[in-house]
Short mmCIF file of C-alpha atoms and ligand atoms in Angstrom, two decimals:
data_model
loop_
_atom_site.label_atom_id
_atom_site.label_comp_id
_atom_site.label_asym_id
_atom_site.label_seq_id
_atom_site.Cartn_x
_atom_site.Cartn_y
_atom_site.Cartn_z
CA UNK A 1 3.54 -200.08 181.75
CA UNK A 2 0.79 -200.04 179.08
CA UNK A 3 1.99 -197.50 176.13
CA UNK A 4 -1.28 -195.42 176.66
CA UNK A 5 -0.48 -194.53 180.16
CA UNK A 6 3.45 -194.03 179.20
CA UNK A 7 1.84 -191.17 176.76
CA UNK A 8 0.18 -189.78 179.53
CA UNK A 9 2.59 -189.23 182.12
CA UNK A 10 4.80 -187.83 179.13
CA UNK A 11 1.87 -185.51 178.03
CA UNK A 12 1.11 -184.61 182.26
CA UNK A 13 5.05 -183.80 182.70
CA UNK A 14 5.29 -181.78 179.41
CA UNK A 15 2.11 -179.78 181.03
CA UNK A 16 4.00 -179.67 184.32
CA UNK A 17 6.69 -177.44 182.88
CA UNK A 18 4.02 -175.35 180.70
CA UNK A 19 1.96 -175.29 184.23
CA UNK A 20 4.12 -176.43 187.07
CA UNK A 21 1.69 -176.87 189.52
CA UNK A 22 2.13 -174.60 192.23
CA UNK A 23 0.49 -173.38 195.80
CA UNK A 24 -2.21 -170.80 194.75
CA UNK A 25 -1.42 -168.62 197.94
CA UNK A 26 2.32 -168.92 198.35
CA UNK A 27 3.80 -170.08 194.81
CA UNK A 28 5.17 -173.23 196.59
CA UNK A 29 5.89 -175.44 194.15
CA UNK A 30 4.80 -179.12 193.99
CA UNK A 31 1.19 -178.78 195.76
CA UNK A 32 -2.57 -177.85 194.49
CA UNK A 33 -4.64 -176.32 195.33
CA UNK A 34 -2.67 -175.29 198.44
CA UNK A 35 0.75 -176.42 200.29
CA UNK A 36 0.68 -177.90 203.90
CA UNK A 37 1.33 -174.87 205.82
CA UNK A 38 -0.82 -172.58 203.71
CA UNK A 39 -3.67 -175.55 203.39
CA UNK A 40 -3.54 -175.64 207.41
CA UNK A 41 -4.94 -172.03 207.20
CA UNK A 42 -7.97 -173.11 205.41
CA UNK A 43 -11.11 -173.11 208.39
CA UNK A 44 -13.94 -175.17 207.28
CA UNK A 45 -16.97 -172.78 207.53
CA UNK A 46 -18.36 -173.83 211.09
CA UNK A 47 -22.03 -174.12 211.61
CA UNK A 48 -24.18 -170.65 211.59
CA UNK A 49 -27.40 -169.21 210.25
CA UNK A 50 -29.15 -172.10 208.48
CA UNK A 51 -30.35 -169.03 205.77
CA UNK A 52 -27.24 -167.14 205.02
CA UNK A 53 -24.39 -169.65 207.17
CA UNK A 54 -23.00 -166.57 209.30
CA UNK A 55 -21.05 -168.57 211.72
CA UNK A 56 -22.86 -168.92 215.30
CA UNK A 57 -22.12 -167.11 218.48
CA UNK A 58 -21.64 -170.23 220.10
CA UNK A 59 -21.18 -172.80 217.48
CA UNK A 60 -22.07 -175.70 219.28
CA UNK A 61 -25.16 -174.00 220.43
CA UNK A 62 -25.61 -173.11 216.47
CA UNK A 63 -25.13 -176.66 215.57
CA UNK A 64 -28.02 -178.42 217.68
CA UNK A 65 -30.33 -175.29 217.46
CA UNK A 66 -29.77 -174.30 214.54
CA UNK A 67 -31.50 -170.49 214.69
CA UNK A 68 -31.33 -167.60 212.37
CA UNK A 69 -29.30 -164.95 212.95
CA UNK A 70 -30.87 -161.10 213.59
CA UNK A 71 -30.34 -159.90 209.85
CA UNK A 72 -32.51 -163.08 208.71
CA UNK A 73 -34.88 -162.54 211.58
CA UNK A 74 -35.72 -159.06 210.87
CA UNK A 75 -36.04 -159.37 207.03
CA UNK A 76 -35.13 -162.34 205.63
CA UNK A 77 -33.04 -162.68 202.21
CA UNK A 78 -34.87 -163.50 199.07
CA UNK A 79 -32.27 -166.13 198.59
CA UNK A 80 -33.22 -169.88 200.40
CA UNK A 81 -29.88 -170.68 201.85
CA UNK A 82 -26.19 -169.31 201.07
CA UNK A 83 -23.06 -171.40 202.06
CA UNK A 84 -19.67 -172.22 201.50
CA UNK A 85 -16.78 -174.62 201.65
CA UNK A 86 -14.42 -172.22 204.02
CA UNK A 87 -14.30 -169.06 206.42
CA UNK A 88 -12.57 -166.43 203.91
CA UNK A 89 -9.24 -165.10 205.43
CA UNK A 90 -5.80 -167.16 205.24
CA UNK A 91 -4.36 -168.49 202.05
CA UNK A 92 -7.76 -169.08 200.55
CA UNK A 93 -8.36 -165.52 201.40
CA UNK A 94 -4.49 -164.28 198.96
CA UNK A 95 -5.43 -166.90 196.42
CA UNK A 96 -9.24 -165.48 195.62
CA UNK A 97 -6.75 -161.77 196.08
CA UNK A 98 -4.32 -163.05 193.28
CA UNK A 99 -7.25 -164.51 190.89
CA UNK A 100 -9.08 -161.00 190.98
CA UNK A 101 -6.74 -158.36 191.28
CA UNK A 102 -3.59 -159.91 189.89
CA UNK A 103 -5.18 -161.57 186.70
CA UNK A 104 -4.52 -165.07 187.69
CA UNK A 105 -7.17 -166.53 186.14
CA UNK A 106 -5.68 -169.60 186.35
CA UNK A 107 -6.57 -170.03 189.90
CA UNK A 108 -9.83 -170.88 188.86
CA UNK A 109 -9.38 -174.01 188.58
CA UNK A 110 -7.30 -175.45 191.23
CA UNK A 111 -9.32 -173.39 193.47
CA UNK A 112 -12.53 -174.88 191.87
CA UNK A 113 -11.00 -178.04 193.57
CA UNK A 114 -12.61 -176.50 196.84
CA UNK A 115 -16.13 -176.61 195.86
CA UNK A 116 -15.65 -180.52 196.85
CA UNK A 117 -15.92 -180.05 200.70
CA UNK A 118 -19.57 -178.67 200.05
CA UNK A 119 -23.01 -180.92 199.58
CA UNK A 120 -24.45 -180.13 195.99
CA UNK A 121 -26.78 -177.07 195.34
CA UNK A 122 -30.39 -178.19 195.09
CA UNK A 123 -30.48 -176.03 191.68
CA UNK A 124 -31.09 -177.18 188.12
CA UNK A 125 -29.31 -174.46 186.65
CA UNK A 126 -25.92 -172.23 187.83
CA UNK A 127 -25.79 -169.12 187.25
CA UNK A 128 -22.41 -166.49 188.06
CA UNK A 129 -23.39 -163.31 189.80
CA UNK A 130 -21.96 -161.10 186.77
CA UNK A 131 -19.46 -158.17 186.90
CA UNK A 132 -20.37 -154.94 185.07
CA UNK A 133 -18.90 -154.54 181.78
CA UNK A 134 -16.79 -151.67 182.66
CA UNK A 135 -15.27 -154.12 185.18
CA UNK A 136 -15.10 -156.67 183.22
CA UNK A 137 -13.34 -154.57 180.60
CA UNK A 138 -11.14 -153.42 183.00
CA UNK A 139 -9.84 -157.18 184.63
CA UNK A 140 -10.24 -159.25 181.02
CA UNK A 141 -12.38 -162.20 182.82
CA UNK A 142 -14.95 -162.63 184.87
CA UNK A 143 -13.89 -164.78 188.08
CA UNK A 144 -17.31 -166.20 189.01
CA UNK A 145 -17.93 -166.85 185.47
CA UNK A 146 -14.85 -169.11 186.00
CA UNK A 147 -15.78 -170.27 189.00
CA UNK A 148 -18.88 -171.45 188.06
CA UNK A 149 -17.56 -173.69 185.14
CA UNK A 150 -15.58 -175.19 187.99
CA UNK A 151 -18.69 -175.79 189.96
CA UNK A 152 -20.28 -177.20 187.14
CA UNK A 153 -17.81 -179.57 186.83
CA UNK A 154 -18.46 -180.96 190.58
CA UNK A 155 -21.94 -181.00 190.82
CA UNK A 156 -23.02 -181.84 187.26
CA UNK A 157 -25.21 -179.13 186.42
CA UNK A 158 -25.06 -176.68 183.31
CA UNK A 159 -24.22 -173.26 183.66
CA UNK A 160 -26.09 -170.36 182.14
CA UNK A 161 -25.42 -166.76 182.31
CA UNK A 162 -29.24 -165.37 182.63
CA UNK A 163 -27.96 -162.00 184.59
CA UNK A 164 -26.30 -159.02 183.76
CA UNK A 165 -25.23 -156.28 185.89
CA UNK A 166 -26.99 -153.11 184.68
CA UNK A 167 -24.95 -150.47 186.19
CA UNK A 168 -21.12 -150.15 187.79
CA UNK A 169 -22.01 -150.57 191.44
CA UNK A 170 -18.73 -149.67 192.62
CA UNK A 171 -16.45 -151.05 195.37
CA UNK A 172 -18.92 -152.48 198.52
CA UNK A 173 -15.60 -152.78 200.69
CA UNK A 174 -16.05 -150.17 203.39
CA UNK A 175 -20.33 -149.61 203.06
CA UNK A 176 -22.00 -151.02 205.78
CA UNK A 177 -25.22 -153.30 205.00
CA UNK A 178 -27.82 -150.65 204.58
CA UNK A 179 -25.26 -148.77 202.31
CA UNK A 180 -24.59 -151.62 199.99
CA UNK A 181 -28.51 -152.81 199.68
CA UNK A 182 -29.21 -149.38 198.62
CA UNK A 183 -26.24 -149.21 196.44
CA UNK A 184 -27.27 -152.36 194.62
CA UNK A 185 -30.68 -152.23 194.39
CA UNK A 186 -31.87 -152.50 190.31
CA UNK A 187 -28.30 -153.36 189.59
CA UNK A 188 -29.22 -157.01 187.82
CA UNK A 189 -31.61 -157.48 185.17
CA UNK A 190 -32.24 -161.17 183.71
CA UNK A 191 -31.30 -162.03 180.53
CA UNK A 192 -32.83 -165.51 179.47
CA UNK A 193 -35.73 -167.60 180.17
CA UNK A 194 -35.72 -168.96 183.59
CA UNK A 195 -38.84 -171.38 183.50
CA UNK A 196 -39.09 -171.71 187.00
CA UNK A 197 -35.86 -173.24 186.75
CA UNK A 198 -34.18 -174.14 190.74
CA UNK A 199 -31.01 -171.30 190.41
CA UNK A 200 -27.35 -171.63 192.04
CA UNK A 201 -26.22 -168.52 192.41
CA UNK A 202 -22.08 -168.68 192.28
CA UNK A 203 -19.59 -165.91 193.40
CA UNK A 204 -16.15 -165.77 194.89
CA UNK A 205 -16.57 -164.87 198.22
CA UNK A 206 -20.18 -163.95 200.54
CA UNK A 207 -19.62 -160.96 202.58
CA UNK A 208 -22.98 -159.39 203.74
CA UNK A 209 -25.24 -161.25 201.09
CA UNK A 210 -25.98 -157.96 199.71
CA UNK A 211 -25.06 -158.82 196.52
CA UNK A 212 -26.49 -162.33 196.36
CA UNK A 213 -29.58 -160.60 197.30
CA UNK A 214 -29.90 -158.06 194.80
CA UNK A 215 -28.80 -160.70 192.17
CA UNK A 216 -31.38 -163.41 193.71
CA UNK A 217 -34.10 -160.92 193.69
CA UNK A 218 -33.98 -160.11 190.29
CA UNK A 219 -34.18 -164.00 189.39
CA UNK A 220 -37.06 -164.34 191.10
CA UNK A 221 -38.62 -161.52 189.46
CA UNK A 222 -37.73 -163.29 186.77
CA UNK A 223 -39.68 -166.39 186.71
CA UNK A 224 -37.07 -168.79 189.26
CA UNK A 225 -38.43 -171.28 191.44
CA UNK A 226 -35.67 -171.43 194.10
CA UNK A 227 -32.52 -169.03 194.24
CA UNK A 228 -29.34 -170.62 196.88
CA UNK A 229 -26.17 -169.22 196.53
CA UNK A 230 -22.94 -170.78 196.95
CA UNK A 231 -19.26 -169.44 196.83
CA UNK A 232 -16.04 -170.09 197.82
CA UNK A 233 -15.59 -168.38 201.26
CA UNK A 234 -17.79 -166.58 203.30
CA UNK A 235 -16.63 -164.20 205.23
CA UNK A 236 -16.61 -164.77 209.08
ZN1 ZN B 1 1.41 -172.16 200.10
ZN1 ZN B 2 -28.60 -165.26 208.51
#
């Protein structure tokens, strides 16, 4: 074995015990990002809405007629396209849990891992859809800030942060669509020059776009060319 790689599998298995590698839903040890039973939970997002990737009524129907669903129909998002690697529930679901509410901020990166099973944005630029600085106070990180460096990692582009979140929107779990536009409207101002720059928007998980939208919207205000967002999960 040549010396160099006998230095490296000392300096990986001295990092294993710093960071044994472990299941980022379960704590199994031995497996990343996920183990086999928790890695079988995973659902690769199936075809939907070619605009914001709500998965189909029928998804074979969705997949050779590809048609908008009724939110896009009846206004559509400022955003060009939204999608995702996986359905959001399961492990990937506790592990995206753990890295925002339990301070695991080193999920990031094996969950960055992920962002593999998705074609690269057409974007020049990423940019994470920012948490307020109260909340950001609050949880010591930013998790699509993390996310993002992950992503830029995969699909080669530079990441920027050219938003911030003017005001604490509070939680959007349990506001229906209406409720959460209205809540977020005005919440993100830009912060940099955009140049007509292509944008990838990057968050943890899509729920009802609201937020993308909001966040989108004020980058196109702001000079973008192109806004698409992408995240981990979406939900189903
Ligand atoms: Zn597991
Ligand atoms: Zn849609």
């Amino acid at each position: 074995m040549p010396i160099s790689s006998h230095i490296h599998r000392i300096a990986r298995s001295a990092l294993d015990l710093i960071f044994p590698v472990r299941c980022a839903s379960c704590e199994a040890p031995g497996e990343s990002p996920f183990c086999g039973p928790c890695a079988d939970t995973l659902v690769p997002l199936p075809p939907g809405c070619p605009v914001c990737s709500v998965p189909g009524e029928d998804e074979v129907l969705a997949a050779l007629r590809p048609r908008r669903c009724g939110h896009c129909r009846e206004r559509a998002p400022p955003f060009a396209h939204a999608s995702a690697p996986y359905l959001h529930g399961g492990a990937l679901a506790e592990a995206i849990h753990r890295l925002k509410y339990e301070k695991r901020e080193d999920l990031a990166r094996p969950l960055g891992v992920l962002f593999e099973a998705c074609a690269p944005p057409r974007a020049d630029v990423i940019v994470p859809i920012p948490l307020h600085f109260s909340r950001l106070r609050e949880r010591g990180f930013d998790q699509a800030r993390l996310l993002a460096d992950e992503a830029s990692r995969r699909f080669g582009l530079p990441v920027a942060g050219l938003l911030v979140r003017t005001r604490a929107t509070g939680q959007q779990v349990g506001r229906d669509r209406a409720a959460r536009e209205r809540n977020l409207r005005g919440a993100f101002a830009v912060c940099g020059e955009l140049r007509a720059r292509r944008v990838c928007l990057l968050d943890d998980v899509l729920t009802t776009g609201a937020t993308a939208a909001a966040a989108a919207q004020a980058l196109l205000d702001g000079g973008a060319a192109r806004v698409e967002v992408r995240t981990l999960a979406r939900a189903p």
